[in-house]
PDB file of C-alpha atoms in Angstrom:
ATOM      1  CA  ASN A   1     -12.210  23.621  -4.505  1.00  0.00           C
ATOM      2  CA  ALA A   2     -10.105  21.743  -7.070  1.00  0.00           C
ATOM      3  CA  GLY A   3      -6.609  22.737  -5.794  1.00  0.00           C
ATOM      4  CA  VAL A   4      -4.017  20.632  -7.642  1.00  0.00           C
ATOM      5  CA  THR A   5      -5.372  18.176 -10.193  1.00  0.00           C
ATOM      6  CA  GLN A   6      -3.318  15.378 -11.721  1.00  0.00           C
ATOM      7  CA  THR A   7      -4.239  13.186 -14.660  1.00  0.00           C
ATOM      8  CA  PRO A   8      -4.285  10.282 -15.082  1.00  0.00           C
ATOM      9  CA  LYS A   9      -4.640   8.652 -11.653  1.00  0.00           C
ATOM     10  CA  PHE A  10      -3.359   5.285 -12.866  1.00  0.00           C
ATOM     11  CA  GLN A  11      -1.302   4.243 -15.887  1.00  0.00           C
ATOM     12  CA  VAL A  12       0.415   1.113 -17.123  1.00  0.00           C
ATOM     13  CA  LEU A  13       3.091   1.516 -19.791  1.00  0.00           C
ATOM     14  CA  LYS A  14       5.259  -0.871 -21.700  1.00  0.00           C
ATOM     15  CA  THR A  15       9.013  -0.338 -21.645  1.00  0.00           C
ATOM     16  CA  GLY A  16       9.967   2.206 -24.282  1.00  0.00           C
ATOM     17  CA  GLN A  17       6.562   3.867 -24.507  1.00  0.00           C
ATOM     18  CA  SER A  18       6.194   7.572 -23.875  1.00  0.00           C
ATOM     19  CA  MET A  19       3.582   9.492 -21.943  1.00  0.00           C
ATOM     20  CA  THR A  20       2.865  12.846 -20.374  1.00  0.00           C
ATOM     21  CA  LEU A  21       1.563  13.365 -16.865  1.00  0.00           C
ATOM     22  CA  GLN A  22      -0.598  16.434 -16.560  1.00  0.00           C
ATOM     23  CA  CYS A  23      -0.884  18.773 -13.589  1.00  0.00           C
ATOM     24  CA  ALA A  24      -2.998  21.882 -13.179  1.00  0.00           C
ATOM     25  CA  GLN A  25      -3.566  24.199 -10.209  1.00  0.00           C
ATOM     26  CA  ASP A  26      -6.247  26.814  -9.727  1.00  0.00           C
ATOM     27  CA  MET A  27      -4.722  28.674  -6.757  1.00  0.00           C
ATOM     28  CA  ASN A  28      -2.745  31.236  -8.780  1.00  0.00           C
ATOM     29  CA  HIS A  29       0.504  29.796  -7.450  1.00  0.00           C
ATOM     30  CA  ASN A  30       3.830  30.739  -8.988  1.00  0.00           C
ATOM     31  CA  SER A  31       5.861  27.628  -8.152  1.00  0.00           C
ATOM     32  CA  MET A  32       5.140  24.067  -9.212  1.00  0.00           C
ATOM     33  CA  TYR A  33       6.931  20.788  -8.517  1.00  0.00           C
ATOM     34  CA  TRP A  34       7.081  17.177  -9.684  1.00  0.00           C
ATOM     35  CA  TYR A  35       8.062  14.430  -7.249  1.00  0.00           C
ATOM     36  CA  ARG A  36       8.288  10.688  -7.354  1.00  0.00           C
ATOM     37  CA  GLN A  37       7.715   8.520  -4.299  1.00  0.00           C
ATOM     38  CA  ASP A  38       9.093   5.024  -3.908  1.00  0.00           C
ATOM     39  CA  PRO A  39       8.818   2.782  -0.838  1.00  0.00           C
ATOM     40  CA  GLY A  40      11.278   3.875   1.845  1.00  0.00           C
ATOM     41  CA  MET A  41      12.586   6.756  -0.287  1.00  0.00           C
ATOM     42  CA  GLY A  42      10.294   9.588   0.680  1.00  0.00           C
ATOM     43  CA  LEU A  43       9.505  12.239  -1.919  1.00  0.00           C
ATOM     44  CA  ARG A  44      12.282  12.943  -4.398  1.00  0.00           C
ATOM     45  CA  LEU A  45      12.173  16.106  -6.466  1.00  0.00           C
ATOM     46  CA  ILE A  46      12.316  15.532 -10.224  1.00  0.00           C
ATOM     47  CA  TYR A  47      11.869  19.063 -11.568  1.00  0.00           C
ATOM     48  CA  TYR A  48      10.473  22.290 -10.323  1.00  0.00           C
ATOM     49  CA  SER A  49       9.361  25.576 -11.808  1.00  0.00           C
ATOM     50  CA  ALA A  50       9.827  28.670  -9.685  1.00  0.00           C
ATOM     51  CA  SER A  51       7.644  30.747 -11.971  1.00  0.00           C
ATOM     52  CA  GLU A  52       6.013  30.668 -15.380  1.00  0.00           C
ATOM     53  CA  GLY A  53       8.634  30.239 -18.076  1.00  0.00           C
ATOM     54  CA  THR A  54      11.322  28.750 -15.842  1.00  0.00           C
ATOM     55  CA  THR A  55      12.200  25.172 -14.955  1.00  0.00           C
ATOM     56  CA  ASP A  56      15.080  23.603 -13.064  1.00  0.00           C
ATOM     57  CA  LYS A  57      16.345  20.130 -12.267  1.00  0.00           C
ATOM     58  CA  GLY A  58      15.760  18.517  -8.921  1.00  0.00           C
ATOM     59  CA  GLU A  59      17.375  15.458  -7.348  1.00  0.00           C
ATOM     60  CA  VAL A  60      16.383  12.824  -9.940  1.00  0.00           C
ATOM     61  CA  PRO A  61      15.775  14.471 -13.359  1.00  0.00           C
ATOM     62  CA  ASN A  62      17.248  11.784 -15.631  1.00  0.00           C
ATOM     63  CA  GLY A  63      14.698  10.235 -17.986  1.00  0.00           C
ATOM     64  CA  TYR A  64      12.193  13.064 -17.579  1.00  0.00           C
ATOM     65  CA  ASN A  65      11.344  16.352 -19.246  1.00  0.00           C
ATOM     66  CA  VAL A  66       8.952  19.063 -18.121  1.00  0.00           C
ATOM     67  CA  SER A  67       6.982  21.910 -19.632  1.00  0.00           C
ATOM     68  CA  ARG A  68       5.544  24.874 -17.779  1.00  0.00           C
ATOM     69  CA  LEU A  69       2.799  25.526 -20.269  1.00  0.00           C
ATOM     70  CA  ASN A  70       1.398  28.547 -18.437  1.00  0.00           C
ATOM     71  CA  LYS A  71       0.965  29.636 -14.839  1.00  0.00           C
ATOM     72  CA  ARG A  72      -1.636  26.923 -14.176  1.00  0.00           C
ATOM     73  CA  GLU A  73      -0.109  23.873 -15.872  1.00  0.00           C
ATOM     74  CA  PHE A  74       3.105  21.912 -15.411  1.00  0.00           C
ATOM     75  CA  SER A  75       3.513  18.633 -17.307  1.00  0.00           C
ATOM     76  CA  LEU A  76       5.995  15.798 -16.859  1.00  0.00           C
ATOM     77  CA  ARG A  77       7.025  13.688 -19.848  1.00  0.00           C
ATOM     78  CA  LEU A  78       8.621  10.277 -19.965  1.00  0.00           C
ATOM     79  CA  GLU A  79      10.134   9.919 -23.436  1.00  0.00           C
ATOM     80  CA  SER A  80      11.062   6.230 -23.190  1.00  0.00           C
ATOM     81  CA  ALA A  81       9.649   4.614 -20.071  1.00  0.00           C
ATOM     82  CA  ALA A  82      11.770   2.153 -18.095  1.00  0.00           C
ATOM     83  CA  PRO A  83      10.771  -0.230 -15.283  1.00  0.00           C
ATOM     84  CA  SER A  84      12.859   1.910 -12.892  1.00  0.00           C
ATOM     85  CA  GLN A  85      10.325   4.688 -13.447  1.00  0.00           C
ATOM     86  CA  THR A  86       7.569   2.646 -11.837  1.00  0.00           C
ATOM     87  CA  SER A  87       6.515   4.909  -8.992  1.00  0.00           C
ATOM     88  CA  VAL A  88       3.868   7.216  -7.609  1.00  0.00           C
ATOM     89  CA  TYR A  89       4.195  10.717  -9.032  1.00  0.00           C
ATOM     90  CA  PHE A  90       3.017  13.807  -7.193  1.00  0.00           C
ATOM     91  CA  CYS A  91       2.591  17.322  -8.458  1.00  0.00           C
ATOM     92  CA  ALA A  92       2.578  20.252  -6.037  1.00  0.00           C
ATOM     93  CA  SER A  93       2.289  24.017  -6.145  1.00  0.00           C
ATOM     94  CA  SER A  94       3.119  26.887  -3.812  1.00  0.00           C
ATOM     95  CA  LYS A  95       3.086  30.670  -3.738  1.00  0.00           C
ATOM     96  CA  PRO A  96       6.455  31.929  -2.544  1.00  0.00           C
ATOM     97  CA  GLY A  97       6.221  35.057  -0.458  1.00  0.00           C
ATOM     98  CA  GLY A  98       9.377  37.085  -1.014  1.00  0.00           C
ATOM     99  CA  THR A  99      12.330  35.378   0.662  1.00  0.00           C
ATOM    100  CA  MET A 100      10.106  32.915   2.487  1.00  0.00           C
ATOM    101  CA  ASN A 101       8.305  29.969   0.980  1.00  0.00           C
ATOM    102  CA  THR A 102       4.696  29.263   1.753  1.00  0.00           C
ATOM    103  CA  GLU A 103       3.377  25.747   2.080  1.00  0.00           C
ATOM    104  CA  ALA A 104       2.918  23.565  -0.981  1.00  0.00           C
ATOM    105  CA  PHE A 105      -0.316  21.817  -1.866  1.00  0.00           C
ATOM    106  CA  PHE A 106      -0.245  18.386  -3.440  1.00  0.00           C
ATOM    107  CA  GLY A 107      -2.306  16.529  -5.994  1.00  0.00           C
ATOM    108  CA  GLN A 108      -3.672  13.068  -5.359  1.00  0.00           C
ATOM    109  CA  GLY A 109      -0.878  11.329  -7.271  1.00  0.00           C
ATOM    110  CA  THR A 110      -0.443   9.263 -10.433  1.00  0.00           C
ATOM    111  CA  ARG A 111       0.390   5.599  -9.972  1.00  0.00           C
ATOM    112  CA  LEU A 112       2.572   4.553 -12.886  1.00  0.00           C
ATOM    113  CA  THR A 113       3.660   1.005 -13.628  1.00  0.00           C
ATOM    114  CA  VAL A 114       6.158   0.258 -16.409  1.00  0.00           C
ATOM    115  CA  VAL A 115       6.237  -3.369 -17.491  1.00  0.00           C
TER     116      VAL A 115
ATOM    117  CA  GLU B   1      24.381  20.150  -1.320  1.00  0.00           C
ATOM    118  CA  ASP B   2      21.093  20.707   0.491  1.00  0.00           C
ATOM    119  CA  GLN B   3      20.038  17.726   2.542  1.00  0.00           C
ATOM    120  CA  VAL B   4      17.138  16.795   4.815  1.00  0.00           C
ATOM    121  CA  THR B   5      17.316  13.696   7.042  1.00  0.00           C
ATOM    122  CA  GLN B   6      14.553  12.277   9.219  1.00  0.00           C
ATOM    123  CA  SER B   7      14.745   9.814  12.083  1.00  0.00           C
ATOM    124  CA  PRO B   8      13.634   7.302  13.030  1.00  0.00           C
ATOM    125  CA  GLU B   9      12.407   5.689   9.798  1.00  0.00           C
ATOM    126  CA  ALA B  10       9.635   3.920  11.695  1.00  0.00           C
ATOM    127  CA  LEU B  11       8.133   4.376  15.137  1.00  0.00           C
ATOM    128  CA  ARG B  12       5.626   2.225  16.967  1.00  0.00           C
ATOM    129  CA  LEU B  13       3.879   3.697  19.992  1.00  0.00           C
ATOM    130  CA  GLN B  14       1.152   2.610  22.324  1.00  0.00           C
ATOM    131  CA  GLU B  15      -1.823   4.917  22.545  1.00  0.00           C
ATOM    132  CA  GLY B  16      -0.952   7.678  25.012  1.00  0.00           C
ATOM    133  CA  GLU B  17       2.821   7.142  24.750  1.00  0.00           C
ATOM    134  CA  SER B  18       4.396  10.480  23.816  1.00  0.00           C
ATOM    135  CA  SER B  19       7.468  10.741  21.583  1.00  0.00           C
ATOM    136  CA  SER B  20       9.339  12.963  19.128  1.00  0.00           C
ATOM    137  CA  LEU B  21      10.313  12.767  15.471  1.00  0.00           C
ATOM    138  CA  ASN B  22      13.490  14.424  14.253  1.00  0.00           C
ATOM    139  CA  CYS B  23      14.268  16.324  11.056  1.00  0.00           C
ATOM    140  CA  SER B  24      17.837  17.547  10.592  1.00  0.00           C
ATOM    141  CA  TYR B  25      18.809  19.770   7.680  1.00  0.00           C
ATOM    142  CA  THR B  26      21.834  21.255   6.000  1.00  0.00           C
ATOM    143  CA  VAL B  27      20.700  23.939   3.593  1.00  0.00           C
ATOM    144  CA  SER B  28      22.032  27.210   2.339  1.00  0.00           C
ATOM    145  CA  GLY B  29      19.595  29.907   3.333  1.00  0.00           C
ATOM    146  CA  LEU B  30      16.585  28.350   5.024  1.00  0.00           C
ATOM    147  CA  ARG B  31      13.365  29.717   3.546  1.00  0.00           C
ATOM    148  CA  GLY B  32      11.015  27.757   5.730  1.00  0.00           C
ATOM    149  CA  LEU B  33      10.771  24.257   7.170  1.00  0.00           C
ATOM    150  CA  PHE B  34       7.538  22.373   6.579  1.00  0.00           C
ATOM    151  CA  TRP B  35       5.921  19.379   8.208  1.00  0.00           C
ATOM    152  CA  TYR B  36       3.447  17.232   6.323  1.00  0.00           C
ATOM    153  CA  ARG B  37       1.321  14.217   7.125  1.00  0.00           C
ATOM    154  CA  GLN B  38       0.732  11.537   4.500  1.00  0.00           C
ATOM    155  CA  ASP B  39      -1.868   8.793   4.731  1.00  0.00           C
ATOM    156  CA  PRO B  40      -1.559   5.666   2.544  1.00  0.00           C
ATOM    157  CA  GLY B  41      -2.635   6.266  -1.046  1.00  0.00           C
ATOM    158  CA  LYS B  42      -2.921  10.031  -0.630  1.00  0.00           C
ATOM    159  CA  GLY B  43      -0.839  13.103  -1.249  1.00  0.00           C
ATOM    160  CA  PRO B  44       0.942  14.863   1.643  1.00  0.00           C
ATOM    161  CA  GLU B  45      -1.192  17.170   3.747  1.00  0.00           C
ATOM    162  CA  PHE B  46       0.312  20.338   5.181  1.00  0.00           C
ATOM    163  CA  LEU B  47       0.707  20.604   8.971  1.00  0.00           C
ATOM    164  CA  PHE B  48       3.142  23.389   9.933  1.00  0.00           C
ATOM    165  CA  THR B  49       5.573  25.989   8.651  1.00  0.00           C
ATOM    166  CA  LEU B  50       8.512  27.167  10.779  1.00  0.00           C
ATOM    167  CA  TYR B  51      10.698  30.043   9.651  1.00  0.00           C
ATOM    168  CA  SER B  52      13.174  30.870  12.399  1.00  0.00           C
ATOM    169  CA  ALA B  53      15.055  29.154  15.230  1.00  0.00           C
ATOM    170  CA  GLY B  54      13.036  29.110  18.431  1.00  0.00           C
ATOM    171  CA  GLU B  55       9.704  29.144  16.643  1.00  0.00           C
ATOM    172  CA  GLU B  56       7.011  26.678  17.765  1.00  0.00           C
ATOM    173  CA  LYS B  57       3.653  25.680  16.270  1.00  0.00           C
ATOM    174  CA  GLU B  58       0.929  23.488  17.750  1.00  0.00           C
ATOM    175  CA  LYS B  59      -2.057  21.611  16.391  1.00  0.00           C
ATOM    176  CA  GLU B  60      -4.041  19.248  18.596  1.00  0.00           C
ATOM    177  CA  ARG B  61      -1.556  16.607  19.822  1.00  0.00           C
ATOM    178  CA  LEU B  62       1.277  17.815  17.586  1.00  0.00           C
ATOM    179  CA  LYS B  63       3.891  20.437  18.336  1.00  0.00           C
ATOM    180  CA  ALA B  64       6.688  21.419  15.952  1.00  0.00           C
ATOM    181  CA  THR B  65       9.862  23.196  17.023  1.00  0.00           C
ATOM    182  CA  LEU B  66      12.849  24.543  15.111  1.00  0.00           C
ATOM    183  CA  THR B  67      16.537  25.079  15.904  1.00  0.00           C
ATOM    184  CA  LYS B  68      19.314  26.197  13.575  1.00  0.00           C
ATOM    185  CA  LYS B  69      20.058  22.625  12.524  1.00  0.00           C
ATOM    186  CA  GLU B  70      16.974  20.533  13.199  1.00  0.00           C
ATOM    187  CA  SER B  71      13.266  20.409  13.810  1.00  0.00           C
ATOM    188  CA  PHE B  72      11.255  18.177  16.102  1.00  0.00           C
ATOM    189  CA  LEU B  73       7.677  17.032  15.818  1.00  0.00           C
ATOM    190  CA  HIS B  74       6.477  16.188  19.310  1.00  0.00           C
ATOM    191  CA  ILE B  75       3.441  13.929  19.605  1.00  0.00           C
ATOM    192  CA  THR B  76       1.706  14.083  22.966  1.00  0.00           C
ATOM    193  CA  ALA B  77      -0.599  11.245  24.050  1.00  0.00           C
ATOM    194  CA  PRO B  78      -1.056   9.945  20.486  1.00  0.00           C
ATOM    195  CA  LYS B  79      -4.177   8.176  19.271  1.00  0.00           C
ATOM    196  CA  PRO B  80      -4.471   5.466  16.593  1.00  0.00           C
ATOM    197  CA  GLU B  81      -5.736   8.081  14.132  1.00  0.00           C
ATOM    198  CA  ASP B  82      -2.336   9.793  14.335  1.00  0.00           C
ATOM    199  CA  SER B  83      -0.848   6.808  12.501  1.00  0.00           C
ATOM    200  CA  ALA B  84       0.638   8.088   9.243  1.00  0.00           C
ATOM    201  CA  THR B  85       3.919   8.991   7.590  1.00  0.00           C
ATOM    202  CA  TYR B  86       5.273  12.368   8.677  1.00  0.00           C
ATOM    203  CA  LEU B  87       7.466  14.252   6.245  1.00  0.00           C
ATOM    204  CA  CYS B  88       9.569  17.367   6.631  1.00  0.00           C
ATOM    205  CA  ALA B  89      10.829  19.581   3.820  1.00  0.00           C
ATOM    206  CA  CYS B  90      12.763  22.811   3.365  1.00  0.00           C
ATOM    207  CA  THR B  91      14.704  25.119   0.995  1.00  0.00           C
ATOM    208  CA  GLY B  92      13.454  26.940  -2.023  1.00  0.00           C
ATOM    209  CA  LYS B  93      13.323  23.698  -3.992  1.00  0.00           C
ATOM    210  CA  LEU B  94      11.237  22.005  -1.303  1.00  0.00           C
ATOM    211  CA  ILE B  95      13.524  19.046  -0.655  1.00  0.00           C
ATOM    212  CA  PHE B  96      11.926  16.318   1.497  1.00  0.00           C
ATOM    213  CA  GLY B  97      13.344  13.924   4.025  1.00  0.00           C
ATOM    214  CA  GLN B  98      12.533  10.246   3.663  1.00  0.00           C
ATOM    215  CA  GLY B  99       9.794  10.384   6.271  1.00  0.00           C
ATOM    216  CA  THR B 100       8.947   8.706   9.573  1.00  0.00           C
ATOM    217  CA  THR B 101       6.161   6.130   9.530  1.00  0.00           C
ATOM    218  CA  LEU B 102       4.292   6.280  12.813  1.00  0.00           C
ATOM    219  CA  GLN B 103       2.057   3.480  14.031  1.00  0.00           C
ATOM    220  CA  VAL B 104      -0.014   4.035  17.174  1.00  0.00           C
ATOM    221  CA  LYS B 105      -1.543   0.915  18.665  1.00  0.00           C
ATOM    222  CA  PRO B 106      -4.670   1.043  20.831  1.00  0.00           C
TER     223      PRO B 106
END
């Protein structure tokens, strides 16, 4: 049971470099999310996609772009990495049921360091 | 603006000492309140979903309750293995609180 798979697990970037974090889910979920987690800050929503073909900004979208490639995949791109983007990034997916959300399942995280 | 706030930020308990964690929320149109557990170096793991005021859910030593403005996670007679960060989240965008880090000492 793969669930939500994130790649890579670890990454070190130099300031100004770009990279794409990949996320794929095999649970046929409609909604997908990208979060970042910093010490003492909890999980902060970067972007989310309610369904294939739609994306929307979360709490901290600046410096990031996303692509909902298809129902399974939701990627997060850093165009010009900055040290402030050093964080642990989590992808999640859920299957909303009408007016009520169902629980989200999380990937194992990508630990990104920008030097 | 939707907001989720958890308290306390950190909680230290002795094994067997019961307590409660709080999650207060201000959201437009609650579509479910979720509790998660997160162990160091791992992604959050789902615990409970609550949909309406008065609802309660239980799992082993944990019990989650919901009112119109807040949710509580009650921990009865905790064990060291209950040590973790507990997160709550709600709304359609799945906004999280900052979490409560629980440490249970033997």
